[in-house]
PDB file of C-alpha atoms in Angstrom:
ATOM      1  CA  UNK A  19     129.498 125.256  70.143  1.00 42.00           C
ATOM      2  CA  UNK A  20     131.952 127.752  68.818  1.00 43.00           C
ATOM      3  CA  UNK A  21     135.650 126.546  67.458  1.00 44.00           C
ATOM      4  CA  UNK A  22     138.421 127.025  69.776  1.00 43.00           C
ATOM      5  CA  UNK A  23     140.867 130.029  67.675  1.00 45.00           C
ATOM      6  CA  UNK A  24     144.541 130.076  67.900  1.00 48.00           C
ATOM      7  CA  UNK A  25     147.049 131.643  66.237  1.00 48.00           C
ATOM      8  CA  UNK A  26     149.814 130.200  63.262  1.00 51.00           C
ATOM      9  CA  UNK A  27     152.111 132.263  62.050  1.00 55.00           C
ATOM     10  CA  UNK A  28     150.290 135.082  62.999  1.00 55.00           C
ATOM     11  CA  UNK A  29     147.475 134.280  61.408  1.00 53.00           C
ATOM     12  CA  UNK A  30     143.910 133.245  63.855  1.00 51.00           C
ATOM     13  CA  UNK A  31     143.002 129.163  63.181  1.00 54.00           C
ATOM     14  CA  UNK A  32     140.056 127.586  63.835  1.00 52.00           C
ATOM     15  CA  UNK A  33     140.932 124.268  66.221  1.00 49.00           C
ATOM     16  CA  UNK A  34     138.365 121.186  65.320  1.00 50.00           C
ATOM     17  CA  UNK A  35     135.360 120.790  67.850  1.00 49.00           C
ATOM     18  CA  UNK A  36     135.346 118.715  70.670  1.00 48.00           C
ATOM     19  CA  UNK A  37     132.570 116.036  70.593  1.00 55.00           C
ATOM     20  CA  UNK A  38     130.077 116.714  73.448  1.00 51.00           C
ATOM     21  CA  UNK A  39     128.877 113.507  75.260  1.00 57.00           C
ATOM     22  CA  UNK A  40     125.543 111.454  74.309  1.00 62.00           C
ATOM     23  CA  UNK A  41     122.325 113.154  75.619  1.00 58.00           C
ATOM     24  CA  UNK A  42     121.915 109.893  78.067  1.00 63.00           C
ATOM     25  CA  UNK A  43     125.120 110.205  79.851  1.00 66.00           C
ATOM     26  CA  UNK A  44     123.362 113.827  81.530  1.00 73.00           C
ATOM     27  CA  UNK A  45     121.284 113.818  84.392  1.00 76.00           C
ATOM     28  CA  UNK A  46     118.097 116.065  84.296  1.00 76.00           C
ATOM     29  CA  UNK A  47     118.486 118.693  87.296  1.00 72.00           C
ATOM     30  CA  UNK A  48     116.160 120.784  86.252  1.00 72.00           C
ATOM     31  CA  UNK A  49     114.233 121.791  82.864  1.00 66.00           C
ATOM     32  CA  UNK A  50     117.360 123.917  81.873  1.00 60.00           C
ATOM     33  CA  UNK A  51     120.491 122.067  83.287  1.00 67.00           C
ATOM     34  CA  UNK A  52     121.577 119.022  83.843  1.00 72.00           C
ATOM     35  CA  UNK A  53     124.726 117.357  85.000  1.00 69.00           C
ATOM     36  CA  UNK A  54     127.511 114.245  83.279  1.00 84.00           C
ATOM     37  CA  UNK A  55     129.417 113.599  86.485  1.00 94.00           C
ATOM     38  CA  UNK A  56     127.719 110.949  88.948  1.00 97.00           C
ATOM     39  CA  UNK A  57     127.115 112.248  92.825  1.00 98.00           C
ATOM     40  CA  UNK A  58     127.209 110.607  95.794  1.00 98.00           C
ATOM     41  CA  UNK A  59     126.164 111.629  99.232  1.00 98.00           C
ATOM     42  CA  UNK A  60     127.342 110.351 102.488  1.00 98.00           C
ATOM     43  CA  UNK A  61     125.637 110.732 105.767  1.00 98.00           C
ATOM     44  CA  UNK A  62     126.633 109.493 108.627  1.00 96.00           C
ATOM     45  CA  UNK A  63     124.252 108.677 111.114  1.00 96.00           C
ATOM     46  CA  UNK A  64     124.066 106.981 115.115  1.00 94.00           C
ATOM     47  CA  UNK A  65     120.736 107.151 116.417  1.00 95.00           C
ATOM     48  CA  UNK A  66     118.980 109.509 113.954  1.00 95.00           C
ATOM     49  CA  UNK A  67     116.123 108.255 112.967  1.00 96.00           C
ATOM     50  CA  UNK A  68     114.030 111.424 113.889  1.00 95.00           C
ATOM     51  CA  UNK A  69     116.040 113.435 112.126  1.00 95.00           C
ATOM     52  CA  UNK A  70     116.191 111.351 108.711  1.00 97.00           C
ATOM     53  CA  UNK A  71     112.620 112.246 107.310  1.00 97.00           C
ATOM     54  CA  UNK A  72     113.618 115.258 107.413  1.00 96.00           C
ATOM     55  CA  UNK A  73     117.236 115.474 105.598  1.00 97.00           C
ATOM     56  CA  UNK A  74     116.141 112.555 103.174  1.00 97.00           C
ATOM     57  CA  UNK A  75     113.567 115.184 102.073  1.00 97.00           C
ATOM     58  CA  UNK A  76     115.817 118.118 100.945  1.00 97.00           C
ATOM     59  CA  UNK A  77     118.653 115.276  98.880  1.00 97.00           C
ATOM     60  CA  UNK A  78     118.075 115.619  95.550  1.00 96.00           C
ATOM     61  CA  UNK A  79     116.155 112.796  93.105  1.00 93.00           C
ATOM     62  CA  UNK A  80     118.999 113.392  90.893  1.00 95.00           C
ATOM     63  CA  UNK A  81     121.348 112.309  93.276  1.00 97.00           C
ATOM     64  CA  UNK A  82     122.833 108.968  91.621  1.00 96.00           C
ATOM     65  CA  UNK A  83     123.784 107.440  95.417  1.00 97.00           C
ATOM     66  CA  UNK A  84     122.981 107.883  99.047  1.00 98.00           C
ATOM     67  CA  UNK A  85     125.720 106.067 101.721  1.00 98.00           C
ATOM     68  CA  UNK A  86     124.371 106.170 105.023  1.00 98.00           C
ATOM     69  CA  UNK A  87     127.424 105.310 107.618  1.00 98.00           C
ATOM     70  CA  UNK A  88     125.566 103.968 110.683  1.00 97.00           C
ATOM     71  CA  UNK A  89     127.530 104.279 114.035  1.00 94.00           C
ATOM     72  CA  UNK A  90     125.640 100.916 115.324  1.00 93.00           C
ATOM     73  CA  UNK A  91     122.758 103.049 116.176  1.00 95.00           C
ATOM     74  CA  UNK A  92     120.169 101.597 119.228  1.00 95.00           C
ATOM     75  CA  UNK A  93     116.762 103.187 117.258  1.00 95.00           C
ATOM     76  CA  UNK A  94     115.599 102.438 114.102  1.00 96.00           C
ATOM     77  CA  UNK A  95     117.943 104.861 112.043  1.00 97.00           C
ATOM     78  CA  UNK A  96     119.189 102.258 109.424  1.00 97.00           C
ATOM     79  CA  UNK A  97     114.938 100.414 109.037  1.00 97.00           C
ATOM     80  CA  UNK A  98     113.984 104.471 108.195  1.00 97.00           C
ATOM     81  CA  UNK A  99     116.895 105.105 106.035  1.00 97.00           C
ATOM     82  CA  UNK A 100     115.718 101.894 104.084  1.00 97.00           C
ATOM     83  CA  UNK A 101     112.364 102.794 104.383  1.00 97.00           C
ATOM     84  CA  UNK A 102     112.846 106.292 102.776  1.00 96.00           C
ATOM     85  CA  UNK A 103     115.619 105.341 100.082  1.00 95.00           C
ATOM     86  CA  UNK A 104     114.901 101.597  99.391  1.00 93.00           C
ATOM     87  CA  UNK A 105     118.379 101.722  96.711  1.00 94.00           C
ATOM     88  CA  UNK A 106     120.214 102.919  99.856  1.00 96.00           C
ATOM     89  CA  UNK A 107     123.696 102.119 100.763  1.00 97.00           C
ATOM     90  CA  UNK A 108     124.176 101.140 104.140  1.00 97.00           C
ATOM     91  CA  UNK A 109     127.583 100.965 105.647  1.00 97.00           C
ATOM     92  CA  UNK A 110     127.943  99.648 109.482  1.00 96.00           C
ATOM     93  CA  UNK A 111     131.255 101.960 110.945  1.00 95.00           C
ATOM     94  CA  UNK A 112     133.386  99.444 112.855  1.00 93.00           C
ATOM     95  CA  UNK A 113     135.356 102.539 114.641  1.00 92.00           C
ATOM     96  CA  UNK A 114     133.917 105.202 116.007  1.00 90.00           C
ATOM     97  CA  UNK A 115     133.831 108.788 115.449  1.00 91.00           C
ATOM     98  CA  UNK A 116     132.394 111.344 112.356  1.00 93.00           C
ATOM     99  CA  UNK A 117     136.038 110.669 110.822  1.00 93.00           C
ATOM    100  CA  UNK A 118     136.091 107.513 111.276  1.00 95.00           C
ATOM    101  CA  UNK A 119     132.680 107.263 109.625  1.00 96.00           C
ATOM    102  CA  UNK A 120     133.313 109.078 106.738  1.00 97.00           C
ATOM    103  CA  UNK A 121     136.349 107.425 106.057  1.00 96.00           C
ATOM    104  CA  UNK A 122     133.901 104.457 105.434  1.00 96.00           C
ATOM    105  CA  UNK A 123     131.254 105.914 103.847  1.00 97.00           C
ATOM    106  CA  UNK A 124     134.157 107.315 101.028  1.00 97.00           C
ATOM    107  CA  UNK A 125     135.397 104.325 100.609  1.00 97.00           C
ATOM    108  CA  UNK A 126     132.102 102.810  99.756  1.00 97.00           C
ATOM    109  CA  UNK A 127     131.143 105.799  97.282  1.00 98.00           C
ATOM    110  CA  UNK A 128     131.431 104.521  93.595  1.00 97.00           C
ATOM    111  CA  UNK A 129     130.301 108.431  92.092  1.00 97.00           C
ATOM    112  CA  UNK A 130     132.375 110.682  90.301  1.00 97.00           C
ATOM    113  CA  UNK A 131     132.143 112.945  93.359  1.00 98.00           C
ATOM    114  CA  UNK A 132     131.727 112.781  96.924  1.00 98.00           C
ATOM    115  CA  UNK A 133     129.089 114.737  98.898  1.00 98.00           C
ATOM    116  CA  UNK A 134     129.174 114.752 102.846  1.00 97.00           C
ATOM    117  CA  UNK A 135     126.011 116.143 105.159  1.00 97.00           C
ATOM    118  CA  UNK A 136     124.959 115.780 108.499  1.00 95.00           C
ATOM    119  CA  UNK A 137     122.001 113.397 109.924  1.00 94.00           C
ATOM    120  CA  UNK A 138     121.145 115.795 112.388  1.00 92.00           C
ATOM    121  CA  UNK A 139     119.432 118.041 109.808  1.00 92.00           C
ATOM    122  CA  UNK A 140     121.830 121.223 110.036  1.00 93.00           C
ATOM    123  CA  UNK A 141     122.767 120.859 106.702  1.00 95.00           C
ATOM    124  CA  UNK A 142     120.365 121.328 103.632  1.00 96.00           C
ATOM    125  CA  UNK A 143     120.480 118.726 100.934  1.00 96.00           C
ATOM    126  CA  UNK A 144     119.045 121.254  98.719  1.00 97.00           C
ATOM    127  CA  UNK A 145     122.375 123.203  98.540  1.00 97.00           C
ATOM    128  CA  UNK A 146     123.928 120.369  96.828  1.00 97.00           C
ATOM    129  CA  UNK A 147     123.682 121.995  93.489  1.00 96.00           C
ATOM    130  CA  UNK A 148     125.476 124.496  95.009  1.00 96.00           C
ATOM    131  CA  UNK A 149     128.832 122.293  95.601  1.00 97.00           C
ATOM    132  CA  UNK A 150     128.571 120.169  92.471  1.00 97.00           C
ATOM    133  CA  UNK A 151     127.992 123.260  90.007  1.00 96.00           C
ATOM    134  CA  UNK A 152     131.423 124.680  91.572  1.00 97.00           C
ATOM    135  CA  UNK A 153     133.022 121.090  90.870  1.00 97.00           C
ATOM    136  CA  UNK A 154     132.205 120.833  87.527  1.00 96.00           C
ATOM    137  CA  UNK A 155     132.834 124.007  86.240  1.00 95.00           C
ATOM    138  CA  UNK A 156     136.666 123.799  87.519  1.00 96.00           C
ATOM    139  CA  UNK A 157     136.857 123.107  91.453  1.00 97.00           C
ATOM    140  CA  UNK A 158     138.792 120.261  92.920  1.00 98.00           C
ATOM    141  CA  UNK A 159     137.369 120.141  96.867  1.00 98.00           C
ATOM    142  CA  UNK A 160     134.354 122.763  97.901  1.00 98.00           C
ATOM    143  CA  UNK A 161     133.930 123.730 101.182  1.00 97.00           C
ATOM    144  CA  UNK A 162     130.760 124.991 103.125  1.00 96.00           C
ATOM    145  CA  UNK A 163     131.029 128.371 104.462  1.00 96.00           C
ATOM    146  CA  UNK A 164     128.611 129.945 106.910  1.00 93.00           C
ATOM    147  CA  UNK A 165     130.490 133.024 106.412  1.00 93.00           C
ATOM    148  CA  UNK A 166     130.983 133.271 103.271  1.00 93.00           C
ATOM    149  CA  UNK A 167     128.141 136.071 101.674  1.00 92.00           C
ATOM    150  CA  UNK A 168     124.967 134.374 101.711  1.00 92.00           C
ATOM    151  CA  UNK A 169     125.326 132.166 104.471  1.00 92.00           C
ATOM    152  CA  UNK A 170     124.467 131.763 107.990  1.00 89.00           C
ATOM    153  CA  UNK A 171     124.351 129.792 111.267  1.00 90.00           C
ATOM    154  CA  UNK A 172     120.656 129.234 113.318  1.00 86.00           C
ATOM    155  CA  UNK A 173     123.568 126.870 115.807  1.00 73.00           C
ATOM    156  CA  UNK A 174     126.814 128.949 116.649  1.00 74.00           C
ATOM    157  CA  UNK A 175     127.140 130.095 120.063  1.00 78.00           C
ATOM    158  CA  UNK A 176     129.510 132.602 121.154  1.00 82.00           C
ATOM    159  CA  UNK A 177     132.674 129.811 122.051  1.00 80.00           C
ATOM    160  CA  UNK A 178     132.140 127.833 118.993  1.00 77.00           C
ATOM    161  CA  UNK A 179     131.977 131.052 116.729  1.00 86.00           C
ATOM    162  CA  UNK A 180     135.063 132.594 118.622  1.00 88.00           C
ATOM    163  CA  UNK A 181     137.189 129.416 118.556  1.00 86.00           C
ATOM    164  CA  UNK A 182     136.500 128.530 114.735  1.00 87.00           C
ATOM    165  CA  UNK A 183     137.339 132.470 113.939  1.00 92.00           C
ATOM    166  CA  UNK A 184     140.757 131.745 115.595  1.00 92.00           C
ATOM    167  CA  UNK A 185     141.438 128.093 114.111  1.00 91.00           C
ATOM    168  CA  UNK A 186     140.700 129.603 110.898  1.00 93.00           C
ATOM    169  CA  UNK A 187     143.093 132.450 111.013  1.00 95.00           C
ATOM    170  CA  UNK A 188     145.514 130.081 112.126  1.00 94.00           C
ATOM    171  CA  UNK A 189     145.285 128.085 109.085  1.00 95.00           C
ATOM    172  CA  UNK A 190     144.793 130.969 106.540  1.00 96.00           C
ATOM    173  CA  UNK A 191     148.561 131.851 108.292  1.00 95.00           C
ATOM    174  CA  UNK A 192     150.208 128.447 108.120  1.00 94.00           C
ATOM    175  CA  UNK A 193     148.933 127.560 105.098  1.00 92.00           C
ATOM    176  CA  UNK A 194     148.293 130.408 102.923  1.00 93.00           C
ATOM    177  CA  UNK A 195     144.505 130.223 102.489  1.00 95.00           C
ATOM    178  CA  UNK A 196     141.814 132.617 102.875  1.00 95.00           C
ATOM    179  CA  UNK A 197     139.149 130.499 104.248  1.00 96.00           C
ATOM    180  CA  UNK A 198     136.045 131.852 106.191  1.00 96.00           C
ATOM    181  CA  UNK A 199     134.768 128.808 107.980  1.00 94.00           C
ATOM    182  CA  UNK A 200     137.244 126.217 109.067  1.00 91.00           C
ATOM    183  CA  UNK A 201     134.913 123.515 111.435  1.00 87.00           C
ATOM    184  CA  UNK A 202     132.233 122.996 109.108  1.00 90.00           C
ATOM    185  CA  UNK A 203     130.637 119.548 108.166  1.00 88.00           C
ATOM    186  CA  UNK A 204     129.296 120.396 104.501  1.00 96.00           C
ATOM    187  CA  UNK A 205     131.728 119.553 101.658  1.00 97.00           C
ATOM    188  CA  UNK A 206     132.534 117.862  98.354  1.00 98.00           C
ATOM    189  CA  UNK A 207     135.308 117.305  96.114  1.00 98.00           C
ATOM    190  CA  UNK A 208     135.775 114.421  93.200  1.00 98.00           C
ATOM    191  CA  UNK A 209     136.751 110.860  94.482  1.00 97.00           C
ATOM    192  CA  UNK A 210     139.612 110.990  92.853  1.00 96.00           C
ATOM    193  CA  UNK A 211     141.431 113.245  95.470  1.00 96.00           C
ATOM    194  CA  UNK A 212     140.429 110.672  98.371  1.00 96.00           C
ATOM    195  CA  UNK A 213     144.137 109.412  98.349  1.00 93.00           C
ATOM    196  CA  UNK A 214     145.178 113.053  98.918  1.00 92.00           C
ATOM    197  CA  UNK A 215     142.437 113.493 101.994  1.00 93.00           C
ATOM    198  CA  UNK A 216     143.998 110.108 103.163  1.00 90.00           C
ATOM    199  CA  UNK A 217     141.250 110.021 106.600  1.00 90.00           C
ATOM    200  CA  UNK A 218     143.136 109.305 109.283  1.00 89.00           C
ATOM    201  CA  UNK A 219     141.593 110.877 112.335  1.00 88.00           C
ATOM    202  CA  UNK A 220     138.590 109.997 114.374  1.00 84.00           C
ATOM    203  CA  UNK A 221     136.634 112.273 115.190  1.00 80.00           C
ATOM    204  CA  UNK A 222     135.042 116.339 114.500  1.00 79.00           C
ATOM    205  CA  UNK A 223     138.372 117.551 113.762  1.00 88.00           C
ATOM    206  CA  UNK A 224     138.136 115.663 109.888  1.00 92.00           C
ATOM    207  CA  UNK A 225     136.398 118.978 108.272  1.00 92.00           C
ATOM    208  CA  UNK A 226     139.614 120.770 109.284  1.00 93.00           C
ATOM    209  CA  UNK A 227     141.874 117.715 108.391  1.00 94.00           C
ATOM    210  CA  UNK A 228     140.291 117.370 104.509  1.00 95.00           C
ATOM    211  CA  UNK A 229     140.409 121.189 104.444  1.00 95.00           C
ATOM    212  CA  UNK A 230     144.052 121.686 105.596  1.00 94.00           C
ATOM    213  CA  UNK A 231     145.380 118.250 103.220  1.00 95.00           C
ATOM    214  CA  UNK A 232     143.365 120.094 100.280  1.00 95.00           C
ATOM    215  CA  UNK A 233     145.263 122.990 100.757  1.00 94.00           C
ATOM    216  CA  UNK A 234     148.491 121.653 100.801  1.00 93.00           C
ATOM    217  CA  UNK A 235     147.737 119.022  97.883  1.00 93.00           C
ATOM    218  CA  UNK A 236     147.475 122.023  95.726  1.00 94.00           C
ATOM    219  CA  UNK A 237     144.300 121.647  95.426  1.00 96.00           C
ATOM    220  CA  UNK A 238     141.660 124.586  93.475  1.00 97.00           C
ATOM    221  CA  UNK A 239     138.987 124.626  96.900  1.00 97.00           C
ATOM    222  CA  UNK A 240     136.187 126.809  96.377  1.00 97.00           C
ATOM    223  CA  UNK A 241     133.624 128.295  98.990  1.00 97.00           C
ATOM    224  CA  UNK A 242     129.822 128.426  98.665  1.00 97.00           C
ATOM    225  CA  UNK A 243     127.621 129.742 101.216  1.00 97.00           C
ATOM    226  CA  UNK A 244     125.562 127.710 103.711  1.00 97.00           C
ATOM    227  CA  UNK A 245     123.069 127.728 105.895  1.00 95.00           C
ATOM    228  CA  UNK A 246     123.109 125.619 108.737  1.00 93.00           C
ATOM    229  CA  UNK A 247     120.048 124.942 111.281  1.00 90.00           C
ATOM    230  CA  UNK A 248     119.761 124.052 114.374  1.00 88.00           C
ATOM    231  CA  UNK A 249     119.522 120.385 115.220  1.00 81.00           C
ATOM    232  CA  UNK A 250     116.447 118.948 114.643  1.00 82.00           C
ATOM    233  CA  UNK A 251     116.191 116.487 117.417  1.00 71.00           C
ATOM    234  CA  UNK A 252     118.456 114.699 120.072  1.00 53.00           C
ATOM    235  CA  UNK A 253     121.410 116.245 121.295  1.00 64.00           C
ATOM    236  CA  UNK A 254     125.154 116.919 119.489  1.00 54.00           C
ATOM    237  CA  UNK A 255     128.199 115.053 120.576  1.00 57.00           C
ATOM    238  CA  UNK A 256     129.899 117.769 119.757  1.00 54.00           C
ATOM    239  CA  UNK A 257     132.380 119.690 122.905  1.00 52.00           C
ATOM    240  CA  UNK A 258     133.531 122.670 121.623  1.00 52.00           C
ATOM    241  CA  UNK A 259     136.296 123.185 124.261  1.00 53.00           C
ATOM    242  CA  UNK A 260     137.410 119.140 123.807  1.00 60.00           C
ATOM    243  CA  UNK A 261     137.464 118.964 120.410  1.00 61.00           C
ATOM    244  CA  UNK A 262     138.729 122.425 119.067  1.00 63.00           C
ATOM    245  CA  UNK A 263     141.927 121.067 120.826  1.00 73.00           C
ATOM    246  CA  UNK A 264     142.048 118.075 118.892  1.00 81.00           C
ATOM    247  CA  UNK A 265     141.456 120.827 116.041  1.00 83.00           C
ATOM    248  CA  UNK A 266     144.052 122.633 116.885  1.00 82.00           C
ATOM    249  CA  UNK A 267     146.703 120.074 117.495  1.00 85.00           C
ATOM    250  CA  UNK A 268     145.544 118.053 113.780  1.00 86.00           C
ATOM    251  CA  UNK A 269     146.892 122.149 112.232  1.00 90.00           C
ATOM    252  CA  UNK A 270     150.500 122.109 113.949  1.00 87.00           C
ATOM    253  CA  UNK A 271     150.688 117.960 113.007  1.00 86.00           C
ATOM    254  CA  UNK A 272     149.571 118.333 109.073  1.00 85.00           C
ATOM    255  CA  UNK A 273     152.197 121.545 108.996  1.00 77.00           C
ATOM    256  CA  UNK A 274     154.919 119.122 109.415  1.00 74.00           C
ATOM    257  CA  UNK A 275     153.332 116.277 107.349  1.00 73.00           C
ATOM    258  CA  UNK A 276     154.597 116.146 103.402  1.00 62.00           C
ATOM    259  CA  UNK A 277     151.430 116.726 101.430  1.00 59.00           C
ATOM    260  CA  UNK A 278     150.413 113.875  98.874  1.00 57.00           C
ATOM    261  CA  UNK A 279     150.393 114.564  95.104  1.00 61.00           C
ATOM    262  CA  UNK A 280     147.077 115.356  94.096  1.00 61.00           C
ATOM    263  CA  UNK A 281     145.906 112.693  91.321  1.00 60.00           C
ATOM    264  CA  UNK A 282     145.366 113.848  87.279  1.00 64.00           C
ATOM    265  CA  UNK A 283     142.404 114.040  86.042  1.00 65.00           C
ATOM    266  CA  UNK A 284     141.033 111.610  84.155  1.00 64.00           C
ATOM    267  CA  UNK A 285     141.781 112.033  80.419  1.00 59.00           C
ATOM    268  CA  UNK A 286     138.844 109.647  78.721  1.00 51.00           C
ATOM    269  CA  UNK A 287     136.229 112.879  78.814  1.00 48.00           C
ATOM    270  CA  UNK A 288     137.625 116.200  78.052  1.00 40.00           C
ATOM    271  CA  UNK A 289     137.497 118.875  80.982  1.00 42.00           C
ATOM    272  CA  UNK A 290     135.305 121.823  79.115  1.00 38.00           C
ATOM    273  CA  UNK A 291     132.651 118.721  78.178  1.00 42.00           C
ATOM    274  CA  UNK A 292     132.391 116.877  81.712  1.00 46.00           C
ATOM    275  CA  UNK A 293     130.287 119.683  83.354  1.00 52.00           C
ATOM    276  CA  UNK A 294     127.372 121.554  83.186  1.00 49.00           C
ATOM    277  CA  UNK A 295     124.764 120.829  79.671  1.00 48.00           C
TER     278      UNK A 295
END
């Protein structure tokens, strides 16, 4: 590692190294990087249990926590969860609704950072790297985007693709952003900006919620591209017409809401060292 160099006087200075953490606080991603921060992923799941071989399968070994939120499911999703990940975390969702469920599942995490996928297997737990690689090397909250170069939709029909184009301009506008995909399910950002998400909604509408609160927190969101599949099996609860109202009317409520102060980061490991090895 090179000395930081400043100037005194006018003259360059060489600033003392920073001490890098021990070897055994990384975790091996591959033969060539590895990782400090601790991950958690959070699925939640009602009546899945098709579908969960198959997402299980693309999470990452070196994922330090899996949370599945069960929506009191009538099949066997939580026994094949167990069966698949016996150090699983299982959370039972007294509400209902995806927000409501990951509202639980975050509050269970106990990992530096907060992954959320689908159960339906849309979402590829092998794009993880992908969202945790942007968070340590300086993001706050990363966002999915099928839109974004590189990614890609096997699900959107025509009404869903037309109606997230327009709920997305609409928040670019309000809020000053320039995000591609609004109404998507994949994202991460460190637990310590939960208290700025502050979940308070119900139900599909929570993507855009976290999104539009991340924004307005001040927060440094970064895109990566995704690819989302079709559903594997079973059908969505998802309504496009319904619930990009309830979109739509959680924008025009958060405009008026007062933001929440994002929360410092932690000083006990130094920023440039908590990151990529």
């Amino acid at each position: 590692m090179s000395p930081e160099i400043g100037k005194h006087n006018g003259k360059p200075q060489a600033a003392p190294l920073r001490s890098m953490p021990p070897p055994t606080s990384f975790t091996p991603v591959t033969p060539h990087l590895a990782i400090s921060p601790t991950v958690s992923v959070v699925v939640p799941a009602m009546n899945e249990a098709e579908n969960l071989p198959h997402v299980f399968a693309t999470i990452p070994q070196w994922v330090d926590e899996i949370v599945l939120v069960d929506g009191n499911s009538v099949d066997d999703t939580v026994a094949v969860a167990k069966r698949l990940r016996p150090n699983l975390k299982v959370v039972t969702q007294t509400g209902k609704g995806k927000g409501d469920a990951l509202a639980a599942g975050f509050a269970a995490c106990s990992s530096d950072i907060i992954v959320m996928i689908d159960a339906d297997g849309s979402t590829d737990g092998r794009e993880i790297i992908s969202f945790v690689g942007a968070l340590v090397t300086g993001a706050d909250f990363v966002k999915g985007s099928r839109y974004a170069a590189g990614g890609s939709s096997d699900d959107l029909t025509v009404n869903r693709r037309v109606g997230n184009k327009v709920l997305t301009s609409i928040v670019n506008v309000l809020y000053g952003t320039k995000y591609t995909d609004l109404c998507y399910g994949y994202n991460a950002f460190w637990a310590r900006h939960l208290d700025v998400l502050d979940l308070d909604c119900d139900g599909f509408e929570v993507e855009t919620l976290m999104n539009v609160r991340a924004a307005k927190a001040g927060l440094k969101v970064h895109e990566v591209p995704s690819h989302e599949r079709t559903r594997i099996h079973g059908e969505s609860n998802l309504r496009a017409v319904r619930d990009g109202f309830r979109v739509l009317k959680t924008i025009l409520k958060e405009w008026r809401r007062q933001p929440a102060p994002p929360q410092p980061e932690p000083t006990a490991t130094p920023a440039a060292d908590r990151g990529v090895a």
